[in-house]
XYZ file of C-alpha atoms in Angstrom:
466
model
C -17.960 -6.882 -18.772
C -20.299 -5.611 -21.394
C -23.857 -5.788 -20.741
C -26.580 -6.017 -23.094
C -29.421 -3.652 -22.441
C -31.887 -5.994 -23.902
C -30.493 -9.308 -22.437
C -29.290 -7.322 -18.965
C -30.091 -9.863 -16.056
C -28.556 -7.318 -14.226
C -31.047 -3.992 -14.495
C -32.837 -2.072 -11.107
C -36.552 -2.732 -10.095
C -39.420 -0.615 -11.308
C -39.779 2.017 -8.331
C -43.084 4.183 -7.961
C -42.219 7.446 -6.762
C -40.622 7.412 -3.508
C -38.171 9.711 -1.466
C -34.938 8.014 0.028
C -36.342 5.519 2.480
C -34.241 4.885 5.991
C -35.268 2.194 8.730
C -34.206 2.645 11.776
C -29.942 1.416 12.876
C -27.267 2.247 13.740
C -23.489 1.864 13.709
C -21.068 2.691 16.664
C -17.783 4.418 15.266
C -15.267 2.005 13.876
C -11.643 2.775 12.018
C -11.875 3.576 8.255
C -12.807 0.933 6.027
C -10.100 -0.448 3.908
C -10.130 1.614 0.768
C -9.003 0.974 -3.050
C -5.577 2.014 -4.007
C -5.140 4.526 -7.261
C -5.280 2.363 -10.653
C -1.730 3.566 -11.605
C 0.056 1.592 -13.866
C 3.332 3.844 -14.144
C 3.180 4.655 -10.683
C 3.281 8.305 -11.180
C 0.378 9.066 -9.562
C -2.240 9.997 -11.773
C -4.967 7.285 -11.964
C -4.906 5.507 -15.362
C -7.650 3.810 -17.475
C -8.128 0.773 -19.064
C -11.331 1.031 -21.733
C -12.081 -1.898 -23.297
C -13.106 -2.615 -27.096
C -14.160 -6.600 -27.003
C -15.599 -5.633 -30.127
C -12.673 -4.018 -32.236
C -10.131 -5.621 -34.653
C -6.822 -6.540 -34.194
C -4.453 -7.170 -37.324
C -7.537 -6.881 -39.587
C -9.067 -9.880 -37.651
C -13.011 -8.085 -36.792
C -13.897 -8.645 -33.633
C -10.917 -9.731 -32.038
C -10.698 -7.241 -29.311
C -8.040 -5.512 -27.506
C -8.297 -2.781 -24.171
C -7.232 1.284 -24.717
C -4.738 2.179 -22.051
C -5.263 5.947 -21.583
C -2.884 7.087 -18.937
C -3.243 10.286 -16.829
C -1.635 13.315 -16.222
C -1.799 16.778 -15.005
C -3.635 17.714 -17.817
C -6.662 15.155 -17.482
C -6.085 11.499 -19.910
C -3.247 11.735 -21.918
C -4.742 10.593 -25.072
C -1.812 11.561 -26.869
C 0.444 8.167 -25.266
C -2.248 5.795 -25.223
C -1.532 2.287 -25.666
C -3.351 -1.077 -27.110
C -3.451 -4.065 -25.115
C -5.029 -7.021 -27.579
C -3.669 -11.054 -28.005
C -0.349 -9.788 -29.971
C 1.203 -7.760 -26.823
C 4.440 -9.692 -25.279
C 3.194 -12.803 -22.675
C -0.507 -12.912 -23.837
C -1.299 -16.455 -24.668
C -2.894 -16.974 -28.231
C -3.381 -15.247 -31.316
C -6.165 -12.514 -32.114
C -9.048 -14.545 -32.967
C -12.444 -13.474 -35.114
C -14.827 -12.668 -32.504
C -12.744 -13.727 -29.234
C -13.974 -10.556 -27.436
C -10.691 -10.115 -26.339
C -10.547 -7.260 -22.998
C -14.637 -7.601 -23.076
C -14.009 -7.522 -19.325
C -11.000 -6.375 -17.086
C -9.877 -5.785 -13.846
C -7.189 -3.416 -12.275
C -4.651 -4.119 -8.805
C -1.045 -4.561 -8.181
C -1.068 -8.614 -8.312
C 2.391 -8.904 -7.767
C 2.924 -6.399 -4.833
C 5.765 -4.608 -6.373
C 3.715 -1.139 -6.567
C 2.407 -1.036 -9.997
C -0.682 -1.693 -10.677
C -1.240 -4.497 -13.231
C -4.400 -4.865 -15.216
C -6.147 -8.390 -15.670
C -8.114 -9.225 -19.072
C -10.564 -11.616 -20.467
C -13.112 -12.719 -22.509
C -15.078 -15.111 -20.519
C -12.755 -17.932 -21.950
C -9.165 -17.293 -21.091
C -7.771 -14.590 -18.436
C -4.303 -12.779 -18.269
C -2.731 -10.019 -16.406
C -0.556 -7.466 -18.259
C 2.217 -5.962 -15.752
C 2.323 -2.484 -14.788
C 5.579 -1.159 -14.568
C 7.883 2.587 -14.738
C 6.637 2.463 -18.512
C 2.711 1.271 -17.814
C 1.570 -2.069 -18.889
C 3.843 -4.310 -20.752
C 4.678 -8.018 -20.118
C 1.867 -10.264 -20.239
C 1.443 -13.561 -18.666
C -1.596 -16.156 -18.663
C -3.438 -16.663 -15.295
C -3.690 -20.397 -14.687
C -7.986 -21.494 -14.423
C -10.954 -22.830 -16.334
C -14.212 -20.601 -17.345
C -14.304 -17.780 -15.578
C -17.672 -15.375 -15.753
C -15.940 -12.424 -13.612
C -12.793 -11.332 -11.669
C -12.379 -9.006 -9.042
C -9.765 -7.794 -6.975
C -9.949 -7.816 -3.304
C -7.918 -8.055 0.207
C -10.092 -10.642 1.537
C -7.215 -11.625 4.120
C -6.725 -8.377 5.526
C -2.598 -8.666 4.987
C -2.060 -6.134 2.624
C -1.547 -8.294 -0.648
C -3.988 -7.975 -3.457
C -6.535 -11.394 -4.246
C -8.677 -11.801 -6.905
C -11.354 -13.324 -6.859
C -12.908 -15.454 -10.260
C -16.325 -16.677 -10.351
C -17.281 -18.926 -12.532
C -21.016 -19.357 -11.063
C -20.417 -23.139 -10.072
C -17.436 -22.195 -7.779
C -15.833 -18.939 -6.272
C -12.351 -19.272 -6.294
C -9.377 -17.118 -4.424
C -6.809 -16.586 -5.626
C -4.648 -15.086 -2.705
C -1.382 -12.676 -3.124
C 1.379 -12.022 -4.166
C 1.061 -13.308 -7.659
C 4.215 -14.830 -9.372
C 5.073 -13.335 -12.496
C 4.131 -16.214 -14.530
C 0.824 -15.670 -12.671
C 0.702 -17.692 -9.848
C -0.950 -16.874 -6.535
C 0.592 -17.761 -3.683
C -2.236 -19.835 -2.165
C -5.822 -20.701 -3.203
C -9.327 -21.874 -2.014
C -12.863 -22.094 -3.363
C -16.291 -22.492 -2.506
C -18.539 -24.479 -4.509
C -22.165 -22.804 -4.911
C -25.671 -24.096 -6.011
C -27.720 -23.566 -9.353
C -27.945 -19.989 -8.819
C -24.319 -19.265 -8.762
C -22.913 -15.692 -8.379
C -24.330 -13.265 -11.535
C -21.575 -10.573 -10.616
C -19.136 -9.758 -7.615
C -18.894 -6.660 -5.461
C -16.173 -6.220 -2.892
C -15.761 -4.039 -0.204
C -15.002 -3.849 3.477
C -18.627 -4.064 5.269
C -17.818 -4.749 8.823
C -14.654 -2.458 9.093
C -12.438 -5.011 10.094
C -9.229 -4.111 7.574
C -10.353 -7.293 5.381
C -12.414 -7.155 2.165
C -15.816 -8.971 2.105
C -17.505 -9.907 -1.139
C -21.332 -9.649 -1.848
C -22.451 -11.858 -4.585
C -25.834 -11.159 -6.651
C -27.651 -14.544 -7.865
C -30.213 -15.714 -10.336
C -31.998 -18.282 -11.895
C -33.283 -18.565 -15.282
C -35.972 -15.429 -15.114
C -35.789 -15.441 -11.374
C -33.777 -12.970 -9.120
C -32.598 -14.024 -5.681
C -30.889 -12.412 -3.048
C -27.759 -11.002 -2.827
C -25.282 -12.703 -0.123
C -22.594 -11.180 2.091
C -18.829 -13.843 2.169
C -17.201 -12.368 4.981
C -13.212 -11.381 4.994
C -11.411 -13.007 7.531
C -7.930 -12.677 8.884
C -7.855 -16.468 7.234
C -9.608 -15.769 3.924
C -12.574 -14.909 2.460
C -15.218 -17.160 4.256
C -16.563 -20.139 2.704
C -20.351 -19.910 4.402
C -22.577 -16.504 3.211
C -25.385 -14.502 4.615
C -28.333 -13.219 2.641
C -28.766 -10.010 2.170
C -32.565 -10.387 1.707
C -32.623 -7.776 -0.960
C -32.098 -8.069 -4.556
C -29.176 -5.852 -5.389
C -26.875 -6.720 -8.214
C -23.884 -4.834 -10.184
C -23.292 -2.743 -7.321
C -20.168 -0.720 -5.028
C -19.395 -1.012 -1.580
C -17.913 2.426 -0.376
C -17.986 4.291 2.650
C -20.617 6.934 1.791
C -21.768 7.986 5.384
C -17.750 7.787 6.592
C -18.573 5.788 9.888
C -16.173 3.570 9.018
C -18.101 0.973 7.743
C -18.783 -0.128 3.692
C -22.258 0.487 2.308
C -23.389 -1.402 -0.568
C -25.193 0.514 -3.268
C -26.150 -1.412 -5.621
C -28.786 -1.753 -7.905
C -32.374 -2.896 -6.926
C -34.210 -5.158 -9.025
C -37.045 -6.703 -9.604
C -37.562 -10.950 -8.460
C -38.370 -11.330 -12.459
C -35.116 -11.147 -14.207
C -36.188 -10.767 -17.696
C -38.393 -8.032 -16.904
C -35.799 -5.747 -15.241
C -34.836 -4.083 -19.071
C -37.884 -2.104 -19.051
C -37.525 -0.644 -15.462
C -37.408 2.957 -14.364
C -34.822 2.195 -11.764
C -33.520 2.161 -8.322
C -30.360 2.460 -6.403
C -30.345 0.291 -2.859
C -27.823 1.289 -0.230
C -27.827 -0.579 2.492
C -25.104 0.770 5.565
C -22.517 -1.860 6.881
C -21.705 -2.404 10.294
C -19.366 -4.500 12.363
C -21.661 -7.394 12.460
C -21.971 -7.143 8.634
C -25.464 -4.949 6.725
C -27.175 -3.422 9.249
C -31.020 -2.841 8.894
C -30.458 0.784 7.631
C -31.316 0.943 4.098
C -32.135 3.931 1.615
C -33.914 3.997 -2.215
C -32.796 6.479 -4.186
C -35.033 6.766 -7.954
C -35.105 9.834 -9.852
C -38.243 10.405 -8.007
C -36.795 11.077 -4.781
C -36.088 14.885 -3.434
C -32.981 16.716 -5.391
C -32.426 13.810 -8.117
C -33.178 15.719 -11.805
C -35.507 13.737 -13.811
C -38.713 11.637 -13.477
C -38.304 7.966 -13.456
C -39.684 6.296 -16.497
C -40.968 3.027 -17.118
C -41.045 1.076 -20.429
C -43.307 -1.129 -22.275
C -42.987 -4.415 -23.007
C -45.209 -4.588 -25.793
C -43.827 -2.172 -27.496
C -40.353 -2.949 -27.028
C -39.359 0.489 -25.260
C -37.201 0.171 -22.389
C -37.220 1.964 -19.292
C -34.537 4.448 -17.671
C -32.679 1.902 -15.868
C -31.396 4.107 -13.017
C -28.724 2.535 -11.427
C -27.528 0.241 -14.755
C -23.810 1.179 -13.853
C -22.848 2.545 -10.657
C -18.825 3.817 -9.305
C -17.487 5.280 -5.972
C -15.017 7.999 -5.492
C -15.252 11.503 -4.145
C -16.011 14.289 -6.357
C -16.187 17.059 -4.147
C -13.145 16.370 -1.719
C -14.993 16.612 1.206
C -13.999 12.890 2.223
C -17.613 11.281 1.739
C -17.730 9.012 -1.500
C -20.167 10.000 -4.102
C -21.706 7.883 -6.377
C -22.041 7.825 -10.371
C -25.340 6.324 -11.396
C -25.360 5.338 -15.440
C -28.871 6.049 -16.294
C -28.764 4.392 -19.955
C -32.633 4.206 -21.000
C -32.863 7.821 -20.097
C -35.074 9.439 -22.996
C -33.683 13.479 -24.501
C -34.726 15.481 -27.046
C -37.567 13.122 -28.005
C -35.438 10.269 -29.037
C -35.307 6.459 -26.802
C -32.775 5.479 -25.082
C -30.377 8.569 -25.598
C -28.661 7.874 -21.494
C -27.496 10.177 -19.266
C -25.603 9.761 -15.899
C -26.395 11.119 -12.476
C -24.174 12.127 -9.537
C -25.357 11.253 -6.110
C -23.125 13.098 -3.162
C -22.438 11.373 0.031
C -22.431 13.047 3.361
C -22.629 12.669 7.003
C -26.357 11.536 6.534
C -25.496 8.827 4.300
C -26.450 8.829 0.463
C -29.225 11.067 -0.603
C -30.709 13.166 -3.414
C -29.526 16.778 -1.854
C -27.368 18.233 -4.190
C -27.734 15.524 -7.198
C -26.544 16.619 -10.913
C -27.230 15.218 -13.986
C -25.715 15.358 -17.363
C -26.337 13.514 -21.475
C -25.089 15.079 -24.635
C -27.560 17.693 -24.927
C -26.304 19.511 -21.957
C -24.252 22.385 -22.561
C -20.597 22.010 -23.434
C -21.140 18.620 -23.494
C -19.467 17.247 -26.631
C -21.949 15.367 -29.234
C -25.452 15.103 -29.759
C -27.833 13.105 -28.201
C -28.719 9.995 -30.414
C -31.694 7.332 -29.713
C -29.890 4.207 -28.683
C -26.493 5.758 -27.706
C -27.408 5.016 -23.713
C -24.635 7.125 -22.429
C -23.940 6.392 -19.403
C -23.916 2.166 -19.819
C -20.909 2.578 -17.914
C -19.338 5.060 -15.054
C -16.312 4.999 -13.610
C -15.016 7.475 -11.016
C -10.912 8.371 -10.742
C -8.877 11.417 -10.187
C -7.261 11.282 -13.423
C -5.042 14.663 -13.085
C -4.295 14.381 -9.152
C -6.094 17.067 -8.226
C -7.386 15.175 -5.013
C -11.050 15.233 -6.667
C -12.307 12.461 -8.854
C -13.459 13.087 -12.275
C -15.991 10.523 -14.163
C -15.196 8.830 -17.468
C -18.727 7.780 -19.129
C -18.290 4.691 -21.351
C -20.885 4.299 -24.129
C -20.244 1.852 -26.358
C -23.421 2.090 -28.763
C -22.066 5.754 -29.718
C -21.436 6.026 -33.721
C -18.338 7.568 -35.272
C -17.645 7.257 -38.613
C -18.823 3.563 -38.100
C -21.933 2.244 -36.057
C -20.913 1.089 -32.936
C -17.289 2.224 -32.493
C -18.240 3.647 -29.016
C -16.750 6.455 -27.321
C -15.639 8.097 -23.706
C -16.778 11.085 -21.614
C -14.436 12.913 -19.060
C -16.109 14.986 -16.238
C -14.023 17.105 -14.071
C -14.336 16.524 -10.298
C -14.462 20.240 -8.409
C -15.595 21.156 -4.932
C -19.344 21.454 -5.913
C -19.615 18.276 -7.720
C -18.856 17.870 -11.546
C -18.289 20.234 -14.187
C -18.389 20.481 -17.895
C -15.404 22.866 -17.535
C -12.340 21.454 -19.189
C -14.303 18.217 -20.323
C -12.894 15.747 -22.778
C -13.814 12.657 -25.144
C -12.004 10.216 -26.768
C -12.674 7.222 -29.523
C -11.080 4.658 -31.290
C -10.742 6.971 -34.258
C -9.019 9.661 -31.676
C -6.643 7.061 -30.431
C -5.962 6.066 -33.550
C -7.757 2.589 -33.079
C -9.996 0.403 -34.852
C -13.365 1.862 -34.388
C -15.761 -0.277 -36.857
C -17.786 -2.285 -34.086
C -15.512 -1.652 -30.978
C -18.069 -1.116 -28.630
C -14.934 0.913 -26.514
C -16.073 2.120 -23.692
C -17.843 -1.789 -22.461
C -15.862 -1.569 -19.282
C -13.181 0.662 -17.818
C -10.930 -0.645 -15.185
């Protein structure tokens, strides 16, 4: 889901220059942590993505949204064959509507268990899931529910199927698999949650046990409170939590030490919500364990040893934001040496003399955990990087790591919706290759709305990629 820069509830702490920070723990070996299957919509292989454009037009109707399917291939995203998803594709209830945001947030997993992976879309008002199939994403079919703020996908049973999970900050409901092709789930349950109902979802397996657990992030008005740890269970996600006693939020749980056990890095923020916009950033991990989080925890800022930059804060008074390291975070392993690494959006970042320009940062995983060693950086200034760096572009405002061309490395699309084409707004996406020392310019690609072939005036493509 698109966030707002200058309404973000979710945005990292103001950090004063520290190196990565452990406390003493440990974790006894465990087996490997469930781990996501490819997004693959064809099934061929390749990971595919889904970039979303809640802000484009459909059928001349501005602002209707639809979601870019850009499917992968040897070569890197076959741009060439992409596809529109919007209110008009076969199964999708309703008609494009002005402003209905359609695809402003979506989530990818093979709902129906048949091998494809299917793609779920929304708008914060009504959800569907498009089928994946041999030819990608076709049928559509509406997913029964009221509001729903967020969806993610999960194996919070530990049986193999794919859940989803929809928050809709009074109640967290799962939905458990296989889904019925008029989008059914086999079996539900909820939990019903207080004032400060979940902000955003992050799912993972923590305790190693083959079942996903979900860590919520929560706030209140202007207040932040800590994030909470729902256990997966062998019957279901559990209906009781356990605070985390940090404030994390828009996070990943991945395996980044390879003990066995999910790690949640996740953004750190500050208790005062509305403040967080003007922050120079922090990533949190903090390791899992069998038990659930152990005490082991790590800070990463663009302060600490290895990580390019200097972390800057902004001013409130004058309106000028901060870096906000950590805004968008993904998992996946760059370098194929079997530790994830992590993709830090750093949207606030300041180049060239102009605010708010972005840039994104690669941390690498390793036996030590996550750390600053080896860190590389990017925006559109650096060389053979297409475009220029613009105030206000904040590339980087969303990461997401896949191995689009099945190389067994994953390469990172940057979303940045704020990017101008030939309109303001239309937004625009990055593609990094993966390689064995981390990413590369070599062989990089973008794509638009005007590329695809699209609507571009106001798309804000590149919101969210699934």
């Amino acid at each position: 889901m698109r966030r707002s820069l200058i309404a973000a509830v979710a945005v990292t702490a103001l950090a004063t220059p520290l190196a990565v920070v452990v406390t003493a723990g440990s974790a006894s070996a465990a087996p490997a942590a469930a781990g996501k299957s490819v997004t693959d919509f064809n099934h061929d292989g390749y990971a595919d993505l889904a970039v979303s454009a809640g802000g484009g037009a459909v059928d001349g109707v501005a602002g209707a949204g639809y979601v870019s399917i850009v499917y992968g291939s040897a070569s890197g995203p076959d741009t060439a064959h992409a596809k529109q998803i919007n209110r008009t594709t076969p199964g999708i209830p309703g008609a494009p509507e002005e402003d209905g945001s359609f695809g402003a947030s979506t989530e990818a997993g093979d709902f129906d268990g048949d091998g494809y992976t299917d793609l779920t879309v929304s708008n914060g008002k009504t959800d569907a899931v498009v089928w994946g199939s041999a030819n990608g994403l076709t049928q559509g079919a509406e997913l029964p529910g009221d509001y729903v703020n967020e969806l993610k996908a999960g194996d919070f049973n530990g049986d193999g199927k794919t859940d989803l999970v929809a928050n809709s900050q009074s109640t967290l409901k799962v939905n458990y698999g296989p889904f019925t092709r008029d989008g059914k789930p086999a079996s539900t349950s909820s939990v019903e949650n207080g004032d400060d109902g979940p902000q955003n979802l992050m799912v993972g397996d923590v305790t190693g046990d083959g079942a996903d657990d979900l860590v919520t992030g929560h706030a209140m008005e202007e207040m932040q409170h800590s994030s909470r740890l729902w256990k997966g269970t062998k019957e279901g996600l559990s209906k009781t939590s356990t605070p985390t006693k940090k404030f994390t939020t828009n996070g990943v749980i991945a395996d980044v030490d390879k003990d066995g056990y999910g790690d949640l890095v996740a953004r750190e923020v500050d208790e005062v919500s509305e403040m967080q916009v003007y922050d120079a950033g922090a990533v949190r991990v903090v390791y899992g364990s069998a038990s659930g989080f152990s005490n082991r925890t790590a800070k990463i800022t663009q302060d600490t040893a290895g990580v390019p930059g200097v972390g800057e804060q902004g001013d409130p008074d004058l309106n000028d934001r901060g870096d906000q390291f950590g805004y968008s975070l993904s998992a996946g392993d760059v370098t194929g040496d079997g530790y994830p690494d992590i993709a830090v959006g750093v949207p606030g970042e300041d180049v060239d003399s102009a605010g708010d320009t972005g840039a994104v940062v690669l941390l690498k995983g390793g036996a030590n955990g996550l750390t600053g060693t080896g860190a590389q950086a990017f925006n559109q200034s650096t060389a053979a990087v297409p475009g220029v760096s613009e105030g206000n572009d904040n590339f980087g405002e969303e990461v997401k790591l896949a191995d689009v061309n099945k190389d067994g490395l994953a390469d990172l699309t940057v979303g940045v919706p704020q990017e101008d084409g030939t309109t303001k707004d239309s937004g625009a996406a990055w593609l990094f290759r993966g390689a064995k020392t981390g990413l590369t310019t070599t062989g990089i690609t973008s794509f638009s709305p005007s590329s695809l072939g699209t609507p571009e005036a106001g798309a804000y493509f590149g919101a969210d990629i699934s």
